[in-house]
Amino acid sequence: MGSELPDDDFYRQSRLHGGLAYTPESLRWIFSDLTEVEIRRMRDEPPESRSFGEPFLWTALFRRDARP
């Protein structure tokens, strides 16, 4: 549902074309220095909800481990 254009195209065109699309694998790569807690699809939220949620988007929680 988001755009999967290469980064260079976003910079050249100065537009997001509907947002950025990340797969669970790309999120794991981007945050590879953190510990994965959870990656899941968002829950659909009705328009009157105070929370944002679209089931075609991913949500992720990563943790930075304490350094010794």
Coordinates of N, CA, C and O in Angstrom, one line a residue:
M1 N 0.8 -1.2 0.0 CA 0.0 0.0 0.0 C 0.8 1.3 0.0 O 0.4 2.3 -0.4
G2 N 2.0 1.2 0.5 CA 2.9 2.3 0.4 C 3.8 2.2 -0.8 O 3.8 1.2 -1.5
S3 N 4.5 3.2 -1.1 CA 5.4 3.2 -2.3 C 6.7 2.4 -2.0 O 7.2 2.5 -0.9
E4 N 7.1 1.7 -2.9 CA 8.4 0.9 -2.8 C 9.4 1.5 -3.8 O 10.4 0.8 -4.1
L5 N 9.3 2.8 -4.1 CA 10.3 3.4 -5.0 C 11.7 3.5 -4.3 O 11.7 3.6 -3.0
P6 N 12.8 3.5 -5.0 CA 14.1 3.6 -4.4 C 14.2 5.0 -3.7 O 13.5 6.0 -4.2
D7 N 15.0 5.1 -2.7 CA 15.2 6.4 -2.0 C 15.5 7.6 -2.9 O 15.0 8.7 -2.8
D8 N 16.4 7.3 -3.9 CA 16.8 8.4 -4.9 C 15.6 9.0 -5.5 O 15.5 10.2 -5.7
D9 N 14.5 8.2 -5.9 CA 13.3 8.7 -6.5 C 12.6 9.7 -5.6 O 12.0 10.7 -6.0
F10 N 12.5 9.3 -4.3 CA 11.8 10.2 -3.4 C 12.5 11.5 -3.3 O 11.9 12.6 -3.3
Y11 N 13.8 11.5 -3.2 CA 14.6 12.8 -3.1 C 14.4 13.6 -4.4 O 14.2 14.8 -4.4
R12 N 14.5 13.0 -5.6 CA 14.4 13.7 -6.8 C 13.0 14.3 -7.0 O 12.9 15.4 -7.5
Q13 N 12.0 13.5 -6.7 CA 10.6 14.0 -6.9 C 10.0 14.8 -5.8 O 9.0 15.4 -5.9
S14 N 10.7 14.7 -4.6 CA 10.2 15.4 -3.4 C 8.7 15.1 -3.0 O 8.0 15.9 -2.6
R15 N 8.4 13.8 -3.2 CA 7.1 13.3 -2.9 C 7.2 11.9 -2.3 O 8.1 11.2 -2.6
L16 N 6.2 11.5 -1.4 CA 6.2 10.2 -0.8 C 5.3 9.2 -1.6 O 5.4 8.0 -1.3
H17 N 4.5 9.7 -2.5 CA 3.6 8.8 -3.3 C 2.8 7.8 -2.4 O 2.8 6.6 -2.7
G18 N 2.2 8.3 -1.4 CA 1.3 7.5 -0.6 C 2.0 6.9 0.6 O 1.4 6.1 1.3
G19 N 3.2 7.3 0.9 CA 3.9 6.8 2.1 C 5.0 5.8 1.7 O 5.3 5.6 0.5
L20 N 5.7 5.4 2.7 CA 6.8 4.4 2.5 C 6.4 3.0 2.9 O 5.6 2.8 3.8
A21 N 6.8 2.1 2.1 CA 6.5 0.7 2.4 C 7.7 -0.1 3.0 O 8.7 -0.1 2.4
Y22 N 7.5 -0.7 4.1 CA 8.5 -1.5 4.7 C 8.0 -2.9 5.0 O 6.9 -3.0 5.5
T23 N 8.8 -3.9 4.7 CA 8.4 -5.2 5.0 C 8.9 -5.5 6.4 O 9.8 -4.8 6.9
P24 N 8.5 -6.6 7.0 CA 9.0 -7.0 8.3 C 10.6 -7.2 8.2 O 11.3 -6.8 9.1
E25 N 11.0 -7.8 7.1 CA 12.4 -8.0 6.9 C 13.2 -6.7 6.9 O 14.3 -6.6 7.4
S26 N 12.7 -5.7 6.1 CA 13.4 -4.4 6.1 C 13.4 -3.7 7.4 O 14.4 -3.1 7.8
L27 N 12.3 -3.8 8.2 CA 12.3 -3.2 9.5 C 13.4 -3.9 10.4 O 14.1 -3.3 11.2
R28 N 13.5 -5.2 10.3 CA 14.5 -5.9 11.1 C 15.9 -5.5 10.7 O 16.8 -5.3 11.5
W29 N 16.1 -5.2 9.4 CA 17.4 -4.8 8.9 C 17.7 -3.4 9.4 O 18.8 -3.1 9.9
I30 N 16.7 -2.5 9.3 CA 16.9 -1.1 9.7 C 17.2 -1.0 11.2 O 18.1 -0.2 11.6
F31 N 16.6 -1.8 12.0 CA 16.7 -1.8 13.4 C 17.6 -3.0 13.9 O 17.4 -3.4 15.1
S32 N 18.5 -3.4 13.1 CA 19.3 -4.6 13.4 C 20.1 -4.5 14.7 O 20.5 -5.5 15.3
D33 N 20.4 -3.3 15.1 CA 21.2 -3.1 16.3 C 20.4 -3.1 17.6 O 20.9 -3.0 18.7
L34 N 19.1 -3.3 17.4 CA 18.1 -3.4 18.5 C 17.6 -4.8 18.6 O 17.7 -5.6 17.7
T35 N 17.0 -5.1 19.8 CA 16.3 -6.4 20.0 C 14.9 -6.3 19.6 O 14.1 -5.5 20.1
E36 N 14.4 -7.2 18.7 CA 13.0 -7.2 18.3 C 12.1 -7.7 19.4 O 12.4 -8.7 20.0
V37 N 11.1 -6.9 19.8 CA 10.1 -7.3 20.7 C 8.9 -7.9 20.0 O 8.4 -8.9 20.3
E38 N 8.4 -7.1 19.0 CA 7.2 -7.5 18.3 C 7.1 -6.8 16.9 O 7.4 -5.6 16.9
I39 N 6.7 -7.5 15.9 CA 6.3 -6.9 14.6 C 5.0 -7.5 14.2 O 4.9 -8.8 14.2
R40 N 4.0 -6.7 13.9 CA 2.7 -7.2 13.6 C 2.0 -6.2 12.7 O 2.4 -5.0 12.7
R41 N 0.9 -6.6 12.1 CA 0.1 -5.7 11.4 C -0.7 -4.8 12.4 O -1.0 -5.2 13.5
M42 N -0.9 -3.5 12.0 CA -1.7 -2.7 12.8 C -3.2 -3.2 12.9 O -3.6 -3.9 12.0
R43 N -3.8 -2.8 13.9 CA -5.3 -3.1 14.0 C -6.0 -1.9 13.3 O -5.6 -0.8 13.4
D44 N -7.1 -2.3 12.7 CA -8.0 -1.3 12.0 C -8.6 -0.5 13.1 O -9.2 -1.0 14.1
E45 N -8.6 0.8 13.0 CA -9.3 1.7 13.9 C -10.4 2.5 13.2 O -10.1 3.0 12.1
P46 N -11.5 2.6 13.9 CA -12.6 3.4 13.3 C -12.3 4.9 13.2 O -11.4 5.3 14.0
P47 N -12.9 5.6 12.4 CA -12.6 7.1 12.3 C -12.7 7.8 13.6 O -12.0 8.8 13.8
E48 N -13.7 7.4 14.5 CA -13.8 8.2 15.7 C -12.8 7.8 16.8 O -12.8 8.4 17.9
S49 N -12.0 6.8 16.5 CA -11.0 6.4 17.5 C -9.9 7.4 17.7 O -9.5 8.2 16.8
R50 N -9.4 7.5 18.9 CA -8.3 8.4 19.2 C -6.9 7.8 18.8 O -5.9 8.5 18.8
S51 N -6.9 6.6 18.4 CA -5.7 5.9 17.9 C -5.7 5.8 16.4 O -6.7 5.7 15.8
F52 N -4.5 5.7 15.8 CA -4.4 5.5 14.4 C -4.1 4.0 14.1 O -3.3 3.4 14.9
G53 N -4.7 3.5 13.1 CA -4.5 2.1 12.8 C -5.0 1.8 11.4 O -6.2 2.0 11.1
E54 N -4.2 1.2 10.6 CA -4.5 0.7 9.2 C -4.0 -0.7 9.1 O -2.8 -0.9 9.3
P55 N -4.8 -1.7 8.8 CA -4.4 -3.1 8.8 C -3.4 -3.4 7.7 O -2.8 -4.5 7.7
F56 N -3.2 -2.5 6.7 CA -2.2 -2.8 5.7 C -0.8 -2.3 6.1 O 0.2 -2.5 5.4
L57 N -0.7 -1.7 7.3 CA 0.6 -1.1 7.8 C 1.2 -2.1 8.9 O 0.4 -2.7 9.5
W58 N 2.5 -2.1 9.0 CA 3.2 -2.8 10.0 C 3.4 -1.9 11.2 O 3.7 -0.7 11.1
T59 N 3.4 -2.5 12.4 CA 3.9 -1.8 13.6 C 5.0 -2.6 14.2 O 4.9 -3.9 14.2
A60 N 6.0 -2.0 14.8 CA 7.1 -2.7 15.3 C 7.6 -2.1 16.6 O 7.5 -0.9 16.8
L61 N 8.0 -3.0 17.5 CA 8.6 -2.6 18.8 C 9.9 -3.2 18.9 O 10.0 -4.5 18.8
F62 N 10.9 -2.4 19.1 CA 12.3 -2.9 19.3 C 12.8 -2.3 20.6 O 12.4 -1.2 21.0
R63 N 13.8 -3.0 21.2 CA 14.3 -2.6 22.5 C 15.8 -2.4 22.4 O 16.5 -3.2 21.7
R64 N 16.3 -1.4 23.0 CA 17.8 -1.2 23.0 C 18.2 -1.8 24.4 O 17.8 -1.5 25.4
D65 N 19.1 -2.8 24.3 CA 19.5 -3.5 25.4 C 20.5 -2.6 26.2 O 21.2 -1.9 25.6
A66 N 20.4 -2.8 27.5 CA 21.3 -2.0 28.4 C 22.8 -2.4 28.1 O 23.1 -3.6 27.9
R67 N 23.6 -1.5 28.1 CA 25.1 -1.8 27.9 C 25.7 -2.0 29.2 O 25.5 -1.3 30.2
P68 N 26.6 -3.1 29.3 CA 27.3 -3.4 30.5 C 28.3 -2.3 31.0 O 28.7 -1.5 30.3

